[in-house]
CSV table of C-alpha atoms in Angstrom, one decimal:
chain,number,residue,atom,x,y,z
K,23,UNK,CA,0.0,0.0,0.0
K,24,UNK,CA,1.6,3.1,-0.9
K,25,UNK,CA,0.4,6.2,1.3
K,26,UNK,CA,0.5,10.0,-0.5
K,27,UNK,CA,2.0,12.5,1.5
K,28,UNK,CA,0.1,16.2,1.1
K,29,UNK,CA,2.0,18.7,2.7
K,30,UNK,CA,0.3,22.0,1.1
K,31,UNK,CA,-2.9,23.9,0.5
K,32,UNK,CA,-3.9,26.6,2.7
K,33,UNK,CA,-7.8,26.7,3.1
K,34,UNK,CA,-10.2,28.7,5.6
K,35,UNK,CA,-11.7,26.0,9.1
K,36,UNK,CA,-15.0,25.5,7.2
K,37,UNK,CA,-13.5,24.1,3.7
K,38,UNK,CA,-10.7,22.1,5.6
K,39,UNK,CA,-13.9,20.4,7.7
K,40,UNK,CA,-15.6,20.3,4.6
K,41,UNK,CA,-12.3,18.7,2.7
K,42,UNK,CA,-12.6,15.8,5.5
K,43,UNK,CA,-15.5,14.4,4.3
K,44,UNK,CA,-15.1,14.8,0.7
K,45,UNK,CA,-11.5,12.6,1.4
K,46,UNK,CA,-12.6,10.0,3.1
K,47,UNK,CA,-15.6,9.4,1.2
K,48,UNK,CA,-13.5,9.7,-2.1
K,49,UNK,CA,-11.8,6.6,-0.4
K,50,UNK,CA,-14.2,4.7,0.9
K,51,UNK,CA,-15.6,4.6,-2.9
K,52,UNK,CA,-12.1,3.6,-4.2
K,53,UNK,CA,-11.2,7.0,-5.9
K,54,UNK,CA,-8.7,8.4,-3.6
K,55,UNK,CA,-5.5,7.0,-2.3
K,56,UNK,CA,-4.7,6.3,1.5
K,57,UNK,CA,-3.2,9.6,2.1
K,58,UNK,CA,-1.5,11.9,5.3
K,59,UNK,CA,-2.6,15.8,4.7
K,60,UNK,CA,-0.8,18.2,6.7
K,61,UNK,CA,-3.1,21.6,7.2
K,62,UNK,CA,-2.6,25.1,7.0
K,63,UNK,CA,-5.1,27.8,7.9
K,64,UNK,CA,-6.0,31.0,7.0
K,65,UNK,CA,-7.1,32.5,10.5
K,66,UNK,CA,-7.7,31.8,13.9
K,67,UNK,CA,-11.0,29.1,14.4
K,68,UNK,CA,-12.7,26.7,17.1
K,69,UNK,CA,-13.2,23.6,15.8
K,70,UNK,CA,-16.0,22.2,17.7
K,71,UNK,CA,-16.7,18.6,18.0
K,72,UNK,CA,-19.9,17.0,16.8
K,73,UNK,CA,-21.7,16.2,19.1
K,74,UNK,CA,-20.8,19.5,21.1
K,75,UNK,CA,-23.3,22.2,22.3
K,76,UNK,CA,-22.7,25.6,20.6
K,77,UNK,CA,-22.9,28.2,23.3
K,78,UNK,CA,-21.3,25.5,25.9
K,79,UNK,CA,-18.4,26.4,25.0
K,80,UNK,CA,-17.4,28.6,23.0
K,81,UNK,CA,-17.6,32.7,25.0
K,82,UNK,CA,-19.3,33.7,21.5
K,83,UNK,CA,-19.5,37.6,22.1
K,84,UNK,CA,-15.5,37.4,22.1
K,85,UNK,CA,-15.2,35.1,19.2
K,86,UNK,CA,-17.6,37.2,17.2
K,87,UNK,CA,-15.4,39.9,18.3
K,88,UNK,CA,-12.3,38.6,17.2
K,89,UNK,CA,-13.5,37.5,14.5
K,90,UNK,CA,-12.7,33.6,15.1
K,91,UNK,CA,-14.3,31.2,13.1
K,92,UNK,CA,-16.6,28.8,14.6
K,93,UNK,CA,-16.9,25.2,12.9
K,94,UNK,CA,-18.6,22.3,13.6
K,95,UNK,CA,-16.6,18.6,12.8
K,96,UNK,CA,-18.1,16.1,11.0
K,97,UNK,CA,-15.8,14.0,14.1
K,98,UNK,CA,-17.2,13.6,17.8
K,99,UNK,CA,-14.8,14.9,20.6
K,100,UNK,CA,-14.0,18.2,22.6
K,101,UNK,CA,-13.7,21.8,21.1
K,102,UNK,CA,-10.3,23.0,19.6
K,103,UNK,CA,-9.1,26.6,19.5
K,104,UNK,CA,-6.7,26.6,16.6
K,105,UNK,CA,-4.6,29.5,15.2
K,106,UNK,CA,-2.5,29.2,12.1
K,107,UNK,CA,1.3,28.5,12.9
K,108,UNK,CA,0.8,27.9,16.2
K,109,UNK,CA,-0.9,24.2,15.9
K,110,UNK,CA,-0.1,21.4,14.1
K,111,UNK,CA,-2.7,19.5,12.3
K,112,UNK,CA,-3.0,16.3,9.8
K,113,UNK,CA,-5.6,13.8,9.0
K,114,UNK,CA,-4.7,10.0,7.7
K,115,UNK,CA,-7.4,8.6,5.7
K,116,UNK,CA,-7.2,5.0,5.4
K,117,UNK,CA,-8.7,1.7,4.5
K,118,UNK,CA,-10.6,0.5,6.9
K,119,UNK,CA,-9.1,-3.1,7.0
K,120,UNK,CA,-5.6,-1.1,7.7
K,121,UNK,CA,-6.9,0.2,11.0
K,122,UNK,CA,-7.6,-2.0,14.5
K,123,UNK,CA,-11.0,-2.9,14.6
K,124,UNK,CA,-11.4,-2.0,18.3
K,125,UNK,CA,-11.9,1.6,18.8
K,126,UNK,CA,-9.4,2.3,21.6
K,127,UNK,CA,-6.9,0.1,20.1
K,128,UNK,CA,-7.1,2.5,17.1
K,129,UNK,CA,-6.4,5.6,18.4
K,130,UNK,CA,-3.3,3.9,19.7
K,131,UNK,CA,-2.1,2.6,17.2
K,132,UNK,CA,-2.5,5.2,14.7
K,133,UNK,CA,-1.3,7.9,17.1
K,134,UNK,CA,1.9,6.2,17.5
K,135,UNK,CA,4.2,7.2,14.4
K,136,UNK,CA,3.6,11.0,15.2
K,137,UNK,CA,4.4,10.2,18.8
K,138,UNK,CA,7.4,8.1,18.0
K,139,UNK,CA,8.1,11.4,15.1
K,140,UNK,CA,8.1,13.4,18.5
K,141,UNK,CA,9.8,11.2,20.1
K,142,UNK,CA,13.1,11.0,17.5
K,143,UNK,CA,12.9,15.3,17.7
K,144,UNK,CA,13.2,14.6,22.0
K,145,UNK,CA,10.0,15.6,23.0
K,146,UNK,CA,8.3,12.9,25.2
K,147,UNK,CA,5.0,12.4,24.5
K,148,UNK,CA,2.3,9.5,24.9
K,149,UNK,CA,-1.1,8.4,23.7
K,150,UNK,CA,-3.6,8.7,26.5
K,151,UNK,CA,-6.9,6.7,26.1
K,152,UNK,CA,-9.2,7.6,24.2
K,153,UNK,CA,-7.3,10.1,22.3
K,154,UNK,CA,-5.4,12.5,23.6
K,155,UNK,CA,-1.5,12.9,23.4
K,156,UNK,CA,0.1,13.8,26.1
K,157,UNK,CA,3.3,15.0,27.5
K,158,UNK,CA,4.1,15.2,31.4
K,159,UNK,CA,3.1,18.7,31.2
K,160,UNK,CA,-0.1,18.5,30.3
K,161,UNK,CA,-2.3,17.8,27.0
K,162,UNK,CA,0.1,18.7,24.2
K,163,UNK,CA,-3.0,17.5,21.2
K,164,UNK,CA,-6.0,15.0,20.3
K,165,UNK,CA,-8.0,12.9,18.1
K,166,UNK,CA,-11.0,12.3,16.1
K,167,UNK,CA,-12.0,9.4,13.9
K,168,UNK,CA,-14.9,9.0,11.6
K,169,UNK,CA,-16.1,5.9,10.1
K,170,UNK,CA,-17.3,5.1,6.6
K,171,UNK,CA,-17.9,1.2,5.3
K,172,UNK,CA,-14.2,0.8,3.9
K,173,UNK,CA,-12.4,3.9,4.7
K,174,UNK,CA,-11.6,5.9,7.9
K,175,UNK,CA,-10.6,9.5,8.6
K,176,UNK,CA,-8.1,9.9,12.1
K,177,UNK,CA,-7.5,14.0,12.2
K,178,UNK,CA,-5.0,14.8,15.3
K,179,UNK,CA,-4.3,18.5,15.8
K,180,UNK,CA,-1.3,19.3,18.3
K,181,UNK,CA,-0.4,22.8,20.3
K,182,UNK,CA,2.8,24.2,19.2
K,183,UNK,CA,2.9,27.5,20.2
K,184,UNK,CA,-0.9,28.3,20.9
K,185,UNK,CA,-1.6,31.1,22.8
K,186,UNK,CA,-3.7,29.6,25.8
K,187,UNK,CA,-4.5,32.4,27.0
K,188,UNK,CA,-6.3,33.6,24.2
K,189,UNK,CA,-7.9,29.6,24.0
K,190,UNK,CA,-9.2,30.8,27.3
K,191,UNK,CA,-11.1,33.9,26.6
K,192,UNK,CA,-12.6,31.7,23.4
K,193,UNK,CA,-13.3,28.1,24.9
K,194,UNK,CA,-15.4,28.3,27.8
K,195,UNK,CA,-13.6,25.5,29.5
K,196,UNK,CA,-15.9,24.8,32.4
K,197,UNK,CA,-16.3,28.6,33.3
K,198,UNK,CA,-19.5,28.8,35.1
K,199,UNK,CA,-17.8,26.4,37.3
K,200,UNK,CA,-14.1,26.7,37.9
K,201,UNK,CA,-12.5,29.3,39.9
K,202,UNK,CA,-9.5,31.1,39.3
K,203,UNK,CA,-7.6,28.5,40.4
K,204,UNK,CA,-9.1,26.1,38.2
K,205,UNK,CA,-8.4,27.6,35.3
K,206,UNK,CA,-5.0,28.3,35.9
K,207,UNK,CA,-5.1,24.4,36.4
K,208,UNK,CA,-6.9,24.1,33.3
K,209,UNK,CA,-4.3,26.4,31.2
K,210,UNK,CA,-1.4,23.9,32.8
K,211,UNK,CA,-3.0,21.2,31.1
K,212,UNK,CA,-2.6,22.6,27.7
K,213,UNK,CA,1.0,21.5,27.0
K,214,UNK,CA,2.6,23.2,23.7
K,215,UNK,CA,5.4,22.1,22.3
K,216,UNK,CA,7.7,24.8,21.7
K,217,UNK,CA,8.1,25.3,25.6
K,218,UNK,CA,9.5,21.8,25.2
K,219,UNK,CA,11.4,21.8,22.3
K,220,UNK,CA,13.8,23.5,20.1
K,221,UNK,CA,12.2,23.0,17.0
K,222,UNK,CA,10.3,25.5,14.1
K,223,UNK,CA,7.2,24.0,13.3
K,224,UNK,CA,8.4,23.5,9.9
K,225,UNK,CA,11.1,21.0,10.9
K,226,UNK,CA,8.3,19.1,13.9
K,227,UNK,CA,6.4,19.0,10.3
K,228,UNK,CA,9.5,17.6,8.5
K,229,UNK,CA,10.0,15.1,11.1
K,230,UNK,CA,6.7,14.0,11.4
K,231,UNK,CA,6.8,13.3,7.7
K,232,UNK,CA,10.5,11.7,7.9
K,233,UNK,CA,8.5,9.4,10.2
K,234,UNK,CA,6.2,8.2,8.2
K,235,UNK,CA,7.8,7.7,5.1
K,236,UNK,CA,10.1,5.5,6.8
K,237,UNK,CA,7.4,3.5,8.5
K,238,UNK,CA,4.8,3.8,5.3
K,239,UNK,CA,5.4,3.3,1.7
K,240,UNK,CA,5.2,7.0,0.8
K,241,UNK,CA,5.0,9.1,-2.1
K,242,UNK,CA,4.5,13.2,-2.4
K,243,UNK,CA,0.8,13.8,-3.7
K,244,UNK,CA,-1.8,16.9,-3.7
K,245,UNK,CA,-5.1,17.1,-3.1
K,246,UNK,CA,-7.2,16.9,-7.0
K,247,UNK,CA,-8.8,20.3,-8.1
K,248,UNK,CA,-12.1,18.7,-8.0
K,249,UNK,CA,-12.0,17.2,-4.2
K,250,UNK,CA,-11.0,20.6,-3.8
K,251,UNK,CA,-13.8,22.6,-5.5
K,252,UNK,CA,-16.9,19.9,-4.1
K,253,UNK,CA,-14.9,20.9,-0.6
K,254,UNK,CA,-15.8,24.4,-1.6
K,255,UNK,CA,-19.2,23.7,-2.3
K,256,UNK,CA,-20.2,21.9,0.7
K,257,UNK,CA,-18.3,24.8,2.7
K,258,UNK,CA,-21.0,27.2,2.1
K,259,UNK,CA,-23.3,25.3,1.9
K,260,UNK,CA,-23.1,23.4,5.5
K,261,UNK,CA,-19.6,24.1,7.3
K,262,UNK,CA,-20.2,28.1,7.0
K,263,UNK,CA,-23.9,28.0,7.7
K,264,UNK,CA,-25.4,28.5,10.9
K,265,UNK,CA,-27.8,25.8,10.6
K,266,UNK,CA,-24.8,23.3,11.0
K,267,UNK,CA,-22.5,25.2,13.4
K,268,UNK,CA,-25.2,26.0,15.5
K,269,UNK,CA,-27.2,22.6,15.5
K,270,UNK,CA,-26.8,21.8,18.8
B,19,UNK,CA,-40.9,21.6,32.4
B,20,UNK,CA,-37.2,22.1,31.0
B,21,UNK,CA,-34.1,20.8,33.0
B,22,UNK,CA,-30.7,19.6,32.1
B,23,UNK,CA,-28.3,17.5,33.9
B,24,UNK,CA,-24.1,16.8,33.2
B,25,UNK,CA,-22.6,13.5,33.8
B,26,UNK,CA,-18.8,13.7,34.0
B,27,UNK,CA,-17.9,9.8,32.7
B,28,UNK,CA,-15.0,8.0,34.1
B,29,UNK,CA,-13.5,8.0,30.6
B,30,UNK,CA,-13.4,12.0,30.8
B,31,UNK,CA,-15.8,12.8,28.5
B,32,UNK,CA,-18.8,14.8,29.2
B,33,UNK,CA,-22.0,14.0,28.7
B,34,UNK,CA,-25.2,16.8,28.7
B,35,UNK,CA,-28.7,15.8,28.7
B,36,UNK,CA,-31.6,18.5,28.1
B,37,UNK,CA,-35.1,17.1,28.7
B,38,UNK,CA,-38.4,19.0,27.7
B,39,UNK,CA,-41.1,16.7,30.0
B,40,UNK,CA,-44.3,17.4,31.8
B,41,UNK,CA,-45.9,13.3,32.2
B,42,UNK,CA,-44.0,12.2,29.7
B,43,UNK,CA,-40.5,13.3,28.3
B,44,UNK,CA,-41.7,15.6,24.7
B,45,UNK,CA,-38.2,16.7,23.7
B,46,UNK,CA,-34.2,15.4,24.3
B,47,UNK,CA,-30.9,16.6,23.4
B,48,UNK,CA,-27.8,14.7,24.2
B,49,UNK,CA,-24.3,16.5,24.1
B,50,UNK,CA,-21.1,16.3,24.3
B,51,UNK,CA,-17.4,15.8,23.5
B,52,UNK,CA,-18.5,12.2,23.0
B,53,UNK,CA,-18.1,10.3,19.9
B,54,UNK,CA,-20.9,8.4,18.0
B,55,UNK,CA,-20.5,5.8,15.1
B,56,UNK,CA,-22.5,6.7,12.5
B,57,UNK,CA,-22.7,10.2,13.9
B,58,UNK,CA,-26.2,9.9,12.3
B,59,UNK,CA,-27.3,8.1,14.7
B,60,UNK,CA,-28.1,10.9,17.0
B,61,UNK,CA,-31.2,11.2,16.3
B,62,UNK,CA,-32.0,8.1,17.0
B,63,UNK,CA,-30.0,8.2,20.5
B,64,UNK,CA,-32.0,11.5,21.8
B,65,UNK,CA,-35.1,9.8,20.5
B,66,UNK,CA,-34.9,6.7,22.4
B,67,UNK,CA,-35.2,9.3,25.7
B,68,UNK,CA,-38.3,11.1,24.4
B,69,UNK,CA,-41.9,9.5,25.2
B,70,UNK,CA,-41.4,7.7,28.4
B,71,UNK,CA,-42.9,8.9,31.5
B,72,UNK,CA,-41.1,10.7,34.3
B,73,UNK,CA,-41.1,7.4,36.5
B,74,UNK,CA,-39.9,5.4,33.9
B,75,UNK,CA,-37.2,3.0,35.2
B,76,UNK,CA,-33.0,3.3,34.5
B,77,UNK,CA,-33.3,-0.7,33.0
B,78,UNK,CA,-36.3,0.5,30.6
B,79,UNK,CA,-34.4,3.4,29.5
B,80,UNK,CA,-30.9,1.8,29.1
B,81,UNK,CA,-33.0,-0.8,27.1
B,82,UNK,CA,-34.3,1.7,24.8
B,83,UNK,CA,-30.5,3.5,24.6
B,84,UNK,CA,-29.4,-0.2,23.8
B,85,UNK,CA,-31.6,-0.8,21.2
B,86,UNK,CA,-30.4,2.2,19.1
B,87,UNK,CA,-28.1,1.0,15.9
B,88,UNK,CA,-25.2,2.7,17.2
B,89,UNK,CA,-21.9,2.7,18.5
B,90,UNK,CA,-21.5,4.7,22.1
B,91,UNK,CA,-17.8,5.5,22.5
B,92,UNK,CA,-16.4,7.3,25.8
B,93,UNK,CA,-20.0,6.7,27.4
B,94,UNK,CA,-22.0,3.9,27.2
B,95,UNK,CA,-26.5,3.5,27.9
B,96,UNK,CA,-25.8,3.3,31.6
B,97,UNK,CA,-24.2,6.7,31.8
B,98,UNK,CA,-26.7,8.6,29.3
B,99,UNK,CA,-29.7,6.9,31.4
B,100,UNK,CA,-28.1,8.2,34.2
B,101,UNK,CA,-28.2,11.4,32.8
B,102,UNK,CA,-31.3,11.6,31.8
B,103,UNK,CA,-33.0,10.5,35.4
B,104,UNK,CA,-31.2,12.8,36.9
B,105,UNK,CA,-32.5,15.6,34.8
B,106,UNK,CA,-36.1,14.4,35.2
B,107,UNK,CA,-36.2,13.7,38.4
């Protein structure tokens, strides 16, 4: 199995949700490749799992404020506030027979080049059940999985220089709740990599790619015009709409 | 009557149940930073809750979770029947 490697395309939070779908769906009907996509983003955005509600939590005077785009992921999990160089995110879409059947299992194991990527660059990190990816600092990034009948989607975004203070004014990380105290406990459990490392994100990129196409047979690839422009479509016309980001 | 009660799972994930109820429960919403396979079946999850009375017991109810077509991961029908009584009751 030979795996294509898309390291490029910079696209706004509601196409590269959109882009999700339309990939693993293109493989799950035989038409795409097993592929890793590296993203890049054009502004600062929550990317709110599924099954999450709305107002729960993101503080959405401040987000409208600044501006931040809200999107809803076609993958369950917890809300992410991402902002463009300052996280790292890819997505593997694979063959379903090439990933564990058990859920748990899978995050593992398909966690576990990027940590071992990490790893090699001397940042110590680990998978924490579900899926979450930790270092002894605190969270350092997560994962989400959808399921089609033959293909799968992982997406794993990872802090590398986020500005939690700012997550903090946007999330609304238990703040009815916590006291001050607990949210400087909740900030310390954001860990981001830089503080750790002495790496550009370019070369944590490089690595995690060195990684992989050691592990995986691997070959440089892009993403086709049309995924691309059908990614577009169903941007505007759910992943930009309030009916979807504000479903629930 | 509308009330809402949050479950924190052992897994970590939260779980949020909103019930709209006066005998019997009209209207559910189940959220959370849970994951569902097929997502689609959602629906199908927060209808399960909706038309059983307000003294409707946690085995009929995890019955009726259990009998959805779907794929509970980082909670499982115990904890969302849980949930639910506690926001009824």
């Amino acid at each position: 199995m030979t795996y294509r490697i898309i390291d490029d395309g910079t696209y706004s939070e509601p196409v590269q949700q959109a882009l999700e779908g339309v990939l693993v769906e293109r493989l799950d009907e035989g038409d795409l490749e097993p592929t890793v996509r590296f993203w890049y983003r054009e502004s600062p955005a929550v990317a709110l799992g599924r099954f999450q509600a709305y107002e729960d939590e993101v503080a959405v005077d401040y987000a409208d404020h600044r501006d931040i785009d809200i999107v809803r992921r076609l993958t369950g999990g917890g809300a992410m506030y991402v902002e463009p160089g300052a996280v790292i995110t890819y997505s593997l879409y694979l063959p379903r027979e090439a990933v564990p059947a058990d859920i748990e299992a899978s995050y593992a194991a398909l966690d576990q080049w990027a940590i071992d990527a990490l790893g090699s660059i001397g940042l110590e990190v680990s998978h924490e059940p579900l899926n979450d990816i930790t270092h002894p600092d605190g969270k350092i990034g997560g994962s989400a999985q959808l399921r089609k009948d033959d293909a799968v989607v992982h997406h794993t975004t990872m802090s590398y220089a986020l500005d939690t203070s700012e997550m903090l004014r946007v999330l609304r990380i238990g703040e009815e709740t916590v006291s001050d105290k607990a949210i400087e406990s909740a900030e310390k459990r954001v860990a981001v990599m830089r503080d750790h490392v002495d790496a550009s994100r370019e070369a944590i990129i490089a690595a995690l790619k060195d990684t992989f196409a050691e592990r995986f047979d691997a070959e440089p690839g892009s993403v086709p015009n049309e995924v691309i422009s059908e990614a577009r479509t169903r941007a505007s016309e759910t992943f930009a709409t309030e009916e979807w980001n504000r479903k629930l | 009557m509308h009330d809402s009660a949050t479950l924190k799972v052992p897994t970590g994930k939260l779980l949020e149940v909103e019930v709209t109820y006066d005998e019997r429960v009209t209207d559910a919403r189940v959220t959370g930073d849970f994951f569902l396979e097929p997502p689609e079946s959602h629906a199908a999850l927060e209808a399960a809750l909706e038309g059983h009375t307000t003294d409707v017991s946690r085995t009929t109810l995890v019955e009726a979770i259990q009998d959805v077509d779907a794929t509970c991961i980082g909670f499982d029908a115990e904890h969302l029947a849980d949930a639910t009584l506690e926001a009824i009751r």
